[in-house]
XYZ file of C-alpha atoms in Angstrom:
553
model
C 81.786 -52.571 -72.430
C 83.163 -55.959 -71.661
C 84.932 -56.593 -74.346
C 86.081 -53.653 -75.558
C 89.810 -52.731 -74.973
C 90.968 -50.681 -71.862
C 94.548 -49.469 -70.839
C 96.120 -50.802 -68.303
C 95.848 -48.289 -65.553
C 92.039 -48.071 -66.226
C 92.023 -51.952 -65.563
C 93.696 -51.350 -62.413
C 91.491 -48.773 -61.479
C 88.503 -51.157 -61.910
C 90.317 -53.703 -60.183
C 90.864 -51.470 -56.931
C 87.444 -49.920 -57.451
C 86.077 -53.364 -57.213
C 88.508 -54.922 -53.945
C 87.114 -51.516 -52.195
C 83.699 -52.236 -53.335
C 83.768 -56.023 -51.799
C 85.350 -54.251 -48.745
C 82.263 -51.994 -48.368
C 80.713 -55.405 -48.281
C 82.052 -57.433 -45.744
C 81.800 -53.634 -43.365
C 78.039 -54.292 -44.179
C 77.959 -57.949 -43.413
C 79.566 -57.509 -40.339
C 77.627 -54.671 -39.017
C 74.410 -56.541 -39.682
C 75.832 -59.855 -38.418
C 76.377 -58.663 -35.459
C 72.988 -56.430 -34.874
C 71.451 -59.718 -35.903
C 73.282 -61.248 -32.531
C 72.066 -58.372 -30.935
C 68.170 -58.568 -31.751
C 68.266 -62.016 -30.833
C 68.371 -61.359 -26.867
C 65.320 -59.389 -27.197
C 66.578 -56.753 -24.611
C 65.934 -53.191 -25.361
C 69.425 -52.224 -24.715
C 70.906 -54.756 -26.979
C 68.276 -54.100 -29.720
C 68.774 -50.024 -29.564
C 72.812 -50.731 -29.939
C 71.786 -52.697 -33.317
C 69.881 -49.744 -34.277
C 73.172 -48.072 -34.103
C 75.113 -50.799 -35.840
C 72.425 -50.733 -38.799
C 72.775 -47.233 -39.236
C 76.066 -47.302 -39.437
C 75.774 -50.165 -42.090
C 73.322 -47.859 -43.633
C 75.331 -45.226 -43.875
C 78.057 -47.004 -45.704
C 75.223 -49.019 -47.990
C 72.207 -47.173 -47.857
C 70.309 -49.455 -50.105
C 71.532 -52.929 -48.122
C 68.074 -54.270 -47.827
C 69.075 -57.059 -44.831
C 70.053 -53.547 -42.971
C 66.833 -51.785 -43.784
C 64.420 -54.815 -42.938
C 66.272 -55.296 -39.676
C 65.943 -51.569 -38.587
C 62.382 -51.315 -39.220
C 61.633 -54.343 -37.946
C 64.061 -53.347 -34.600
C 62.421 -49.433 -34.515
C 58.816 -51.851 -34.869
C 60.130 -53.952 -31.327
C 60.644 -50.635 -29.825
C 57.237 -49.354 -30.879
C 59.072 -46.443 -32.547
C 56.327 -46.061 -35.191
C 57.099 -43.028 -36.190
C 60.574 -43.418 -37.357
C 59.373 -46.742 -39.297
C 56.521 -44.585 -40.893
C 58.981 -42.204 -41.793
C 61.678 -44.579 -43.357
C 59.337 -46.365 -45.218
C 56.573 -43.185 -46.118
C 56.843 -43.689 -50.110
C 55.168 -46.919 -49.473
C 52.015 -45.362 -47.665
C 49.078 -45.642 -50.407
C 47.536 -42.070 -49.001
C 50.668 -40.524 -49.344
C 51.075 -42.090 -53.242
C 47.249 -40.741 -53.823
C 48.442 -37.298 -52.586
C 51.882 -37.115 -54.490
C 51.210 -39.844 -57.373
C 54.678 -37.963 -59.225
C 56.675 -38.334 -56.466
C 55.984 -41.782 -55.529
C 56.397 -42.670 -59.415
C 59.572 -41.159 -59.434
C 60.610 -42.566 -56.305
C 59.794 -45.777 -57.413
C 61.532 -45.663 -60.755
C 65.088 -44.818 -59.020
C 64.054 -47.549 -56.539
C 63.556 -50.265 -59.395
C 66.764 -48.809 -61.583
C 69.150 -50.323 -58.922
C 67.173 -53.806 -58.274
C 67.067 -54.007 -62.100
C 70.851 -53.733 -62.522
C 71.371 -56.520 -59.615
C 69.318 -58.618 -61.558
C 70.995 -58.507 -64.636
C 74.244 -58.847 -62.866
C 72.878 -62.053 -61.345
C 76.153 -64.221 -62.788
C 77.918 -61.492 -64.347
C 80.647 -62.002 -61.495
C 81.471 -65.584 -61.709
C 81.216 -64.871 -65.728
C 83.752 -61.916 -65.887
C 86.067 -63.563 -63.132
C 86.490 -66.898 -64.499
C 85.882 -67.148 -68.254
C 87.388 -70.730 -68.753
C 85.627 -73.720 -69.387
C 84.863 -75.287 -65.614
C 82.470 -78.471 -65.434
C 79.193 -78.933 -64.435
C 78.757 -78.772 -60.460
C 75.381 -79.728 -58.888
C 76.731 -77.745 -55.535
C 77.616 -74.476 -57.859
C 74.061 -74.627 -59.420
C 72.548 -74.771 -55.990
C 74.433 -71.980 -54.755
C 73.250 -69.765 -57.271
C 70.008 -70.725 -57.748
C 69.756 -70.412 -54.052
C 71.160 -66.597 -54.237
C 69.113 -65.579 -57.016
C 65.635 -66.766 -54.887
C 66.464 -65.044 -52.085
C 67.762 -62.069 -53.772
C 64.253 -61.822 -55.992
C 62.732 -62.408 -52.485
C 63.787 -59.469 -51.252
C 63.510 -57.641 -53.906
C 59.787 -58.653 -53.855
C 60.093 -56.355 -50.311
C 57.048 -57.985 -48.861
C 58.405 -57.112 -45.248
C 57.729 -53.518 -46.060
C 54.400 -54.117 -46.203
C 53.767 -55.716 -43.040
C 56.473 -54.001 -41.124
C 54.573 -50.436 -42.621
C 51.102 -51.594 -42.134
C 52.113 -52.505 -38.466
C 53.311 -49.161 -37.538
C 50.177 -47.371 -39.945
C 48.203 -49.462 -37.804
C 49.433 -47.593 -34.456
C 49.749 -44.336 -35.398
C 46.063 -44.402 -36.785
C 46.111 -44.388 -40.094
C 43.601 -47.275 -40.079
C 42.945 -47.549 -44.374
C 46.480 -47.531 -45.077
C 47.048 -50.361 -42.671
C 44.532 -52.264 -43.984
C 45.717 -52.090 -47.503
C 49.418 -52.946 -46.266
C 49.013 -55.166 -44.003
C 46.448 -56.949 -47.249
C 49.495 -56.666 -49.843
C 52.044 -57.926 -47.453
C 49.867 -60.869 -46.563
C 49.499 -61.457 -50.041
C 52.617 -61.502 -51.254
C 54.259 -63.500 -47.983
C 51.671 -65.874 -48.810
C 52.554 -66.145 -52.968
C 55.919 -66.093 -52.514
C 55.489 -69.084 -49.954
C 53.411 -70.973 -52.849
C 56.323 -70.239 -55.536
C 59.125 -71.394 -53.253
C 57.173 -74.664 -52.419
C 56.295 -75.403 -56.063
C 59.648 -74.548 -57.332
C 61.370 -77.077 -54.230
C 59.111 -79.930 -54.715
C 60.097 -81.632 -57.449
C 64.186 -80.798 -56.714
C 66.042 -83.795 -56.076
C 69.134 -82.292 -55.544
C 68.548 -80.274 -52.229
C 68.434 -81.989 -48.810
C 65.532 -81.891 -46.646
C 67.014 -79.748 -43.887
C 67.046 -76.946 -46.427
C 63.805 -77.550 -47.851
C 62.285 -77.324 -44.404
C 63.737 -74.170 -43.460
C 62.494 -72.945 -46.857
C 59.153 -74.279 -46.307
C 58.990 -72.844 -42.739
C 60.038 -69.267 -43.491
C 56.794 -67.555 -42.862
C 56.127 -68.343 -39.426
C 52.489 -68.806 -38.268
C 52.662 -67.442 -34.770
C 53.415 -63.835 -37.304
C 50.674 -64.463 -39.889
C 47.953 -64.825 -36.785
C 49.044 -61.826 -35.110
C 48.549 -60.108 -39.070
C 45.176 -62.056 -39.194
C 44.279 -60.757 -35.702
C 45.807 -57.094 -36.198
C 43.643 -57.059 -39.799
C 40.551 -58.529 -38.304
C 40.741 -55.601 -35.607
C 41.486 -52.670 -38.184
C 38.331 -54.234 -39.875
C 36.081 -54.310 -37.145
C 37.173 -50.265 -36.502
C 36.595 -49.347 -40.088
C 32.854 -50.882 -39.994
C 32.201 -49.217 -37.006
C 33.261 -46.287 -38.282
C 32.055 -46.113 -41.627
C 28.641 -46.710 -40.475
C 28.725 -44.137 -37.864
C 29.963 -41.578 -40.981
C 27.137 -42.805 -42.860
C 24.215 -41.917 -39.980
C 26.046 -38.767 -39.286
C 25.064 -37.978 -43.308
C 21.770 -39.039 -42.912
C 21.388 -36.879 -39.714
C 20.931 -40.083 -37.419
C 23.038 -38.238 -35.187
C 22.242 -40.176 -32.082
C 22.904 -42.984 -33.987
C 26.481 -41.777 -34.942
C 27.036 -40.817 -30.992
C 26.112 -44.405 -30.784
C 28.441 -46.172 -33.216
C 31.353 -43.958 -32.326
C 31.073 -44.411 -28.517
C 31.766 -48.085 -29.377
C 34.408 -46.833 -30.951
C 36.163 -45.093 -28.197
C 34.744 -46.559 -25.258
C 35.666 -50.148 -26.059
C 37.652 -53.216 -24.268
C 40.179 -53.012 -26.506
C 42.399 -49.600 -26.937
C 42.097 -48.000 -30.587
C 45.571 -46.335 -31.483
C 45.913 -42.531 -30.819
C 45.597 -41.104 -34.061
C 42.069 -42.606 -34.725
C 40.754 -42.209 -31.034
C 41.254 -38.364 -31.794
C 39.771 -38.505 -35.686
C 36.810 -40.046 -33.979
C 36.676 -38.131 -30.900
C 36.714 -35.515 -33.641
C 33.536 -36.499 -35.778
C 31.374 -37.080 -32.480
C 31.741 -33.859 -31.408
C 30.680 -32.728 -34.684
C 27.524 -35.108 -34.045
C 26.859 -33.684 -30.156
C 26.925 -30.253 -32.267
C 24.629 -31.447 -34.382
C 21.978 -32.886 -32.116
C 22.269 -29.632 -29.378
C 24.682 -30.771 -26.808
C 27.149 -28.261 -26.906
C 28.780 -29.316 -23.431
C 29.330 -33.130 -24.748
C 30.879 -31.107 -27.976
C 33.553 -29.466 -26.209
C 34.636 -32.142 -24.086
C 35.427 -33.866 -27.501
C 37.023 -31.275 -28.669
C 38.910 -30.869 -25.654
C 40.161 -34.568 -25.649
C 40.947 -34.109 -29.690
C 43.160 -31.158 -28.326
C 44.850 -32.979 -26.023
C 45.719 -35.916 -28.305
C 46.912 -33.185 -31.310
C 47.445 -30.164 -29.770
C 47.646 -28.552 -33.610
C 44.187 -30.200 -35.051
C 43.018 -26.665 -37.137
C 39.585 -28.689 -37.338
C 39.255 -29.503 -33.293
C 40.383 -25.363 -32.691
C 38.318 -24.570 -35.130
C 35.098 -26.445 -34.202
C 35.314 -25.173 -30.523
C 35.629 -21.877 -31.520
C 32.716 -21.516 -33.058
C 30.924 -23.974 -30.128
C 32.185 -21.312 -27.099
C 31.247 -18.350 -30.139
C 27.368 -20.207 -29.650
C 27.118 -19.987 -26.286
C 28.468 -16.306 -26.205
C 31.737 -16.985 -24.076
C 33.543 -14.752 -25.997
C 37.050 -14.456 -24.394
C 37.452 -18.728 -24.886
C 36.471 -18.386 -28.588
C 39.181 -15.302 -29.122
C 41.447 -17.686 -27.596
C 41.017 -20.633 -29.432
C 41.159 -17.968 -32.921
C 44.466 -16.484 -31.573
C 45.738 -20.330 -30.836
C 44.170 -21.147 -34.524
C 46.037 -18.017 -35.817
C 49.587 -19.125 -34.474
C 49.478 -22.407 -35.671
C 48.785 -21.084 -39.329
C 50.976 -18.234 -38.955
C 53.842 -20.921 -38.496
C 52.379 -23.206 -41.485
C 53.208 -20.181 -43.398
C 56.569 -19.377 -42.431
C 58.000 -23.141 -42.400
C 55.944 -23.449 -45.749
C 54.305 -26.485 -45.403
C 51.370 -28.121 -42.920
C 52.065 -29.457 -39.083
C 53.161 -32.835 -38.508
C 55.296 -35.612 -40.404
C 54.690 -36.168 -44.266
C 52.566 -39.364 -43.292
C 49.773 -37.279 -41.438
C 46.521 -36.520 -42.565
C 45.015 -33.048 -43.089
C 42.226 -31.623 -43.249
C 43.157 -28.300 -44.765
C 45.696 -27.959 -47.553
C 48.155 -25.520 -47.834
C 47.209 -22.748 -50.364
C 43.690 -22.909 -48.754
C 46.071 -21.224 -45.589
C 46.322 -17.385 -46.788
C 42.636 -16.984 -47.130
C 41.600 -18.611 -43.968
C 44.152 -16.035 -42.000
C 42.881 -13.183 -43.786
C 38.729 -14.605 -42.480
C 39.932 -15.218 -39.569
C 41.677 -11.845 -38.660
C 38.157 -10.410 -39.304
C 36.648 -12.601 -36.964
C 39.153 -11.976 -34.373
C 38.273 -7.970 -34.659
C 34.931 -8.757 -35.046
C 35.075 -10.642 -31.449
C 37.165 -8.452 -29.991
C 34.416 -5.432 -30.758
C 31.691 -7.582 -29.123
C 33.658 -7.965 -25.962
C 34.762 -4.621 -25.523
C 30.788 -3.645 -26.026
C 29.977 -5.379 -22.728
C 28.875 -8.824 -24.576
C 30.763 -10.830 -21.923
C 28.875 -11.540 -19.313
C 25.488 -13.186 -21.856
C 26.998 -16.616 -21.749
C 23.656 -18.569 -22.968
C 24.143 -21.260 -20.285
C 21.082 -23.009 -21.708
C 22.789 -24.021 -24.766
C 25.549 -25.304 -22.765
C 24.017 -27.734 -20.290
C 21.170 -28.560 -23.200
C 18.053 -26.990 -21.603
C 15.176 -24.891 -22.794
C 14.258 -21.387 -21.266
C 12.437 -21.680 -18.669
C 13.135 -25.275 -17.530
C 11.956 -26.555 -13.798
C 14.382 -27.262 -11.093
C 14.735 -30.663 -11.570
C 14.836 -30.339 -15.137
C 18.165 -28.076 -13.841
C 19.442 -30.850 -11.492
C 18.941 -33.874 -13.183
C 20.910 -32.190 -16.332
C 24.000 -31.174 -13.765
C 23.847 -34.268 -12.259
C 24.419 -36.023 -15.538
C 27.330 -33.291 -16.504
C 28.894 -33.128 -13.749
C 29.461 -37.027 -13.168
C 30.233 -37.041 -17.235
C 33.224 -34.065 -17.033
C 34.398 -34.389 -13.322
C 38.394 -33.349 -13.089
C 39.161 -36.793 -11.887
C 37.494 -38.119 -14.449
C 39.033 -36.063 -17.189
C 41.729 -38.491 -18.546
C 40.118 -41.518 -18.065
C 39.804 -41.460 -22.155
C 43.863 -42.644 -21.760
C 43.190 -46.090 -20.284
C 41.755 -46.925 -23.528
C 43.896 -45.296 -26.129
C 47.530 -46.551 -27.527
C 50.041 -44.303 -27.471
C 52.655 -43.611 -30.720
C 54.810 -42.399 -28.392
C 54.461 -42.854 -24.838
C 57.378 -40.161 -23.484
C 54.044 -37.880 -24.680
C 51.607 -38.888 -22.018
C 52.344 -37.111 -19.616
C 51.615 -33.627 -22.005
C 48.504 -34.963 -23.139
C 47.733 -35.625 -19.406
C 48.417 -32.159 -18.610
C 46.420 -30.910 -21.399
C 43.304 -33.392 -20.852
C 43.040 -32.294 -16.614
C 43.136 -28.543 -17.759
C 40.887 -27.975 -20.259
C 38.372 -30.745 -18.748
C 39.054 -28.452 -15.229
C 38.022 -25.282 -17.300
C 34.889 -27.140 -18.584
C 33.862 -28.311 -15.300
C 34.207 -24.949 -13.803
C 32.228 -23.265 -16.604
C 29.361 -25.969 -16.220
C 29.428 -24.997 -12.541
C 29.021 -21.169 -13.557
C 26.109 -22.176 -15.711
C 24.214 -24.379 -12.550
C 24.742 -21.727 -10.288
C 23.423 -18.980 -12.654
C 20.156 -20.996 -13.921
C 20.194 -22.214 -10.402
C 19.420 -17.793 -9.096
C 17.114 -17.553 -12.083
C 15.363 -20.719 -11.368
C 15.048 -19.645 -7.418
C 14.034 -16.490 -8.342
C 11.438 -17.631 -11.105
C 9.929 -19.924 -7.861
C 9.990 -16.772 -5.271
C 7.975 -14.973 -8.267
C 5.454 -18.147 -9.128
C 4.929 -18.264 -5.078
C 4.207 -14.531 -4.881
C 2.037 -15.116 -7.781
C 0.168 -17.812 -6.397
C 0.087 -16.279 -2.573
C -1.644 -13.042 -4.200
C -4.268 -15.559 -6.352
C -4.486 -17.147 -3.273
C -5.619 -13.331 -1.062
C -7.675 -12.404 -4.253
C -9.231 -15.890 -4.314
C -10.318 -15.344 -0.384
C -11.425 -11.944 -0.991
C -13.541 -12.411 -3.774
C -15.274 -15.757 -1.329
C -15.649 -13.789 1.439
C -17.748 -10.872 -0.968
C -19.630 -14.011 -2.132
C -20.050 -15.031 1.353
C -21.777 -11.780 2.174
C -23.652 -11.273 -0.615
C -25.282 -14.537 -0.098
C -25.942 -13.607 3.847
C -27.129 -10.361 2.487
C -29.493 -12.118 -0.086
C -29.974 -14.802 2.780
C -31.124 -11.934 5.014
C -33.432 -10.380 2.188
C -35.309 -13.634 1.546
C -35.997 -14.268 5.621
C -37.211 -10.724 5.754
C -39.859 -11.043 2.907
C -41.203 -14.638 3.882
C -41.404 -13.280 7.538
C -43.251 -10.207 6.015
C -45.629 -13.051 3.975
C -46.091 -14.950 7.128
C -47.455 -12.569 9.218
C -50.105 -11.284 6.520
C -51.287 -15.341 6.480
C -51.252 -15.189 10.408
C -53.394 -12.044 10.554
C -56.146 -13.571 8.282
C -56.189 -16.485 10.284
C -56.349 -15.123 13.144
C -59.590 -13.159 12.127
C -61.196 -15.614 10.982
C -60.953 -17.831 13.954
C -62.311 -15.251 15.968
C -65.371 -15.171 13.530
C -65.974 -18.748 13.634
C -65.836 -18.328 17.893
C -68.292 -15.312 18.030
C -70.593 -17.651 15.982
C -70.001 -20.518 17.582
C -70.823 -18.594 20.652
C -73.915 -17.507 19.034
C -75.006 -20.925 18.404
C -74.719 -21.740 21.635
C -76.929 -19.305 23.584
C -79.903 -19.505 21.104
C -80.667 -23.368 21.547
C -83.333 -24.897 23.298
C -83.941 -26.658 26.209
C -82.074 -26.305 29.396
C -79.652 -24.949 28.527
C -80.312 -21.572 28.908
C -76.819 -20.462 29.248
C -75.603 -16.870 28.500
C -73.422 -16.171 26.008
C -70.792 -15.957 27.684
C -70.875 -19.064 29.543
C -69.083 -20.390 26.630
C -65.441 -20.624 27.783
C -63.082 -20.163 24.895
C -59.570 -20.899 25.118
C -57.565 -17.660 23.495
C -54.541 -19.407 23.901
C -56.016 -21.436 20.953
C -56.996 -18.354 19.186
C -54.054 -16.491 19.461
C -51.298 -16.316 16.749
């Protein structure tokens, strides 16, 4: 196409094409020269005015990659991660898994343009000058200088990082990793190339060759090697507490995930709620329905459109038969799919995970409309008022009173108002204009759990009172039986007492009688004896004294 013949007015078209074409360029250069002036101060002011200047760069060059590198890295500074995630979302490797045709087509209109640059590496000094100049060491510099920082950039390893960075705040804790990896990676080979291919050049200075050398600075690559040591440490924790969960170590799970959330170090919002998230489906699990909810209620508050968090205490409030909170949490549940339907695709930026895909939407509203009727029959029967309190504060029927107190005592320090968004001291915020919403939503649902764990302490508190009026009623009766019965013991055994004195008094006197007869024999003889000896003693018979006192019984 060179060389081939054109008229003249298409030669001057191609000449004016090209002087506006270089005037598009300098527009660009200036607007990023002087946003680069800008960043420097490192005042939010001056950096958001550079965000303007970039964009309007942008929207004169939308592919200038100086402009794109300094507005990420600018939105980055003002911990805009959202707007970074969504510039650069074709890069994110879950998205590319998701949409592998999109990305690849992406991608190939992405290279077609960086191709054609490359090709036109010295097409411009060729075409504008094709007589015979000399050999310039200065010329070759130039050029080969251009060309290396043009392939550096084209190598786009500051999408990485910048990406992984914000991935790495808004929670999305793999993709991160695998960024934040590549980026490292290819900062780190493109550092070896540059000081291989400048070592053995003799004709560059050493000024230049130290600023080359120095590019990647180390104070970034140890916040990368800190940031990726911390993603790591979150991802281990994690995957072991999935892995208990599946083995049903679900105490063990509670226990890896609470170092999760309850650490020194704040764990970005998007991955505070995915765990807060899987505990609750571990409390579930093991019976603590109460511990569930507050989960669920602190997922809420995080993502106030998490189908899995409405879903899971839905069904919780459905197991402890408070009704009227589980219709409200379907109706809630119902809304948020009804508009998933009628925008046509799922909540939330293109970067955020689901757990639910879209055509799975239709038949979930059609189950759940049945369960709404279904709920709404039960409360209208009079079901309202069996909340299974129980199964809320994690006691069996039945339980003593300090069973009862020790367990409110526990709940009620765990889920006190006050204490309901303490969960925010430890969790960093995408945005932090939305903390004063999630505040709002953490103090009322944690208010409404508090209040319904008071309902349920006051309730088993009656039944437990009442239970220990019965047992003392029982035991006072036991107690009048028990004296009863030992008092008819008591006189039966006087009775039989009475019997036995009777009869031995009866056997005594027969003895006595005998006795007594017989002594009075044994005197008349004695007496006998006595007057019918010889000698002088001539006595009469009844000269005998005998003492009847003796005699008598």
């Amino acid at each position: 196409m060179v060389s081939s013949p054109s008229p003249p007015h298409s030669h001057g078209c191609c000449l004016e094409k090209k002087h506006w074409w270089l005037t598009k360029q300098k527009i660009v250069d200036k607007y990023v020269k002087d946003a680069r002036s800008l960043i420097v101060s490192q005042q939010q002011n001056n950096i958001a005015s550079a965000i303007n200047l970039l964009d309007a760069a942008l929207a004169v060059s939308p592919r200038s990659e100086m402009a794109l590198q300094l507005k990420a890295t600018s939105l980055l500074h003002l911990r805009r991660f959202k707007e970074v995630a969504e510039m650069l979302h074709h890069y994110i490797p879950s998205i590319k898994a998701h949409d592998s045709s999109t990305s690849s087509s992406s991608s190939d209109n992405n290279s077609q343009p960086l191709s054609r640059e490359r090709v036109k590496l010295l097409s411009a000094a060729a075409n504008s000058d094709r007589s015979f100049t000399c050999f310039s060491v200065s010329d070759l510099k130039k050029k080969l200088m251009d060309g290396i920082a043009r392939n550096r950039d084209q190598e786009g390893q500051w999408r990485y990082l910048v990406l992984g960075e914000a991935c790495c705040h808004l929670g999305l804790m793999e993709d991160a990793m695998a960024l934040l990896q590549t980026g490292k990676r290819l900062a780190s080979a493109a550092f070896r190339r540059e000081s291989v291919c400048w070592s053995d050049d003799s004709f560059i200075s050493s000024g230049e060759t130290f600023a080359i050398s120095h590019q990647p600075q180390t104070t970034e690559s140890d916040s990368i090697c800190h940031l990726l040591s911390h993603i790591k440490l979150l991802l281990r924790r994690k995957t072991a507490a999935m892995a208990a969960a599946e083995a049903g170590l679900y105490s063990e799970a509670i226990r890896h995930f609470s170092k999760i959330v309850d650490s020194r170090r704040g764990s970005p919002q998007g991955f505070l709620a995915e765990c807060y998230m899987h505990r609750a489906a571990a409390y579930r699990s093991s019976g603590r329905i109460a511990e569930a909810i507050a989960d669920c209620n602190r997922t809420l508050a995080l993502d106030p459109s998490c189908i899995e968090a409405l879903t899971t205490r839905a069904s919780l409030f459905e197991t402890i038969h408070c009704l009227p909170d589980s219709l409200h949490d379907l109706e809630h549940l119902k809304l948020v799919y009804n508009s998933i339907l009628r925008d046509g695709k799922l909540p939330g930026p293109a970067w955020k995970r689901q757990n639910v895909g879209y055509g799975e939407i239709p038949g979930k509203l059609r189950c759940m409309g049945r369960k709404i009727e279904e709920l709404k029959g039960r409360v209208c029967s009079g079901e309202i008022g069996n909340v299974d309190y129980y199964g809320l504060m994690g006691l069996r029927r039945g339980c003593s009173r300090s069973e009862l107190e020790r367990a409110h005592l526990l709940l009620s320090l765990r889920h006190k108002p006050d204490k309901s968004t303490s969960f925010m001291d430890r969790c960093e915020f995408a945005d932090e204009g939305e903390m004063d919403s999630i505040r709002d939503r953490a103090k009322m649902s944690g208010l409404l759990l508090y209040r319904l764990i008071e309902r349920g302490y006051t309730s088993l508190m009656r039944i437990v009172m009442d239970e220990e009026a019965s047992e003392k009623q029982r035991k006072r009766d036991s107690l009048q039986e028990a004296m009863q019965e030992q008092q008819q013991e008591q006189e039966s055994s006087s009775c039989k007492l009475e019997c036995v004195k009777k009869r031995n008094m009866e056997k005594k006197n027969v003895y006595q009688g005998v006795f007594c007869r017989d002594l009075a024999v044994v005197g008349s003889l004695l007496s006998q004896a006595g007057g019918g000896g010889g000698g002088g003693c001539n006595r009469p018979i009844g000269a005998i004294p005998i003492k009847y006192e003796a005699l008598s019984c």
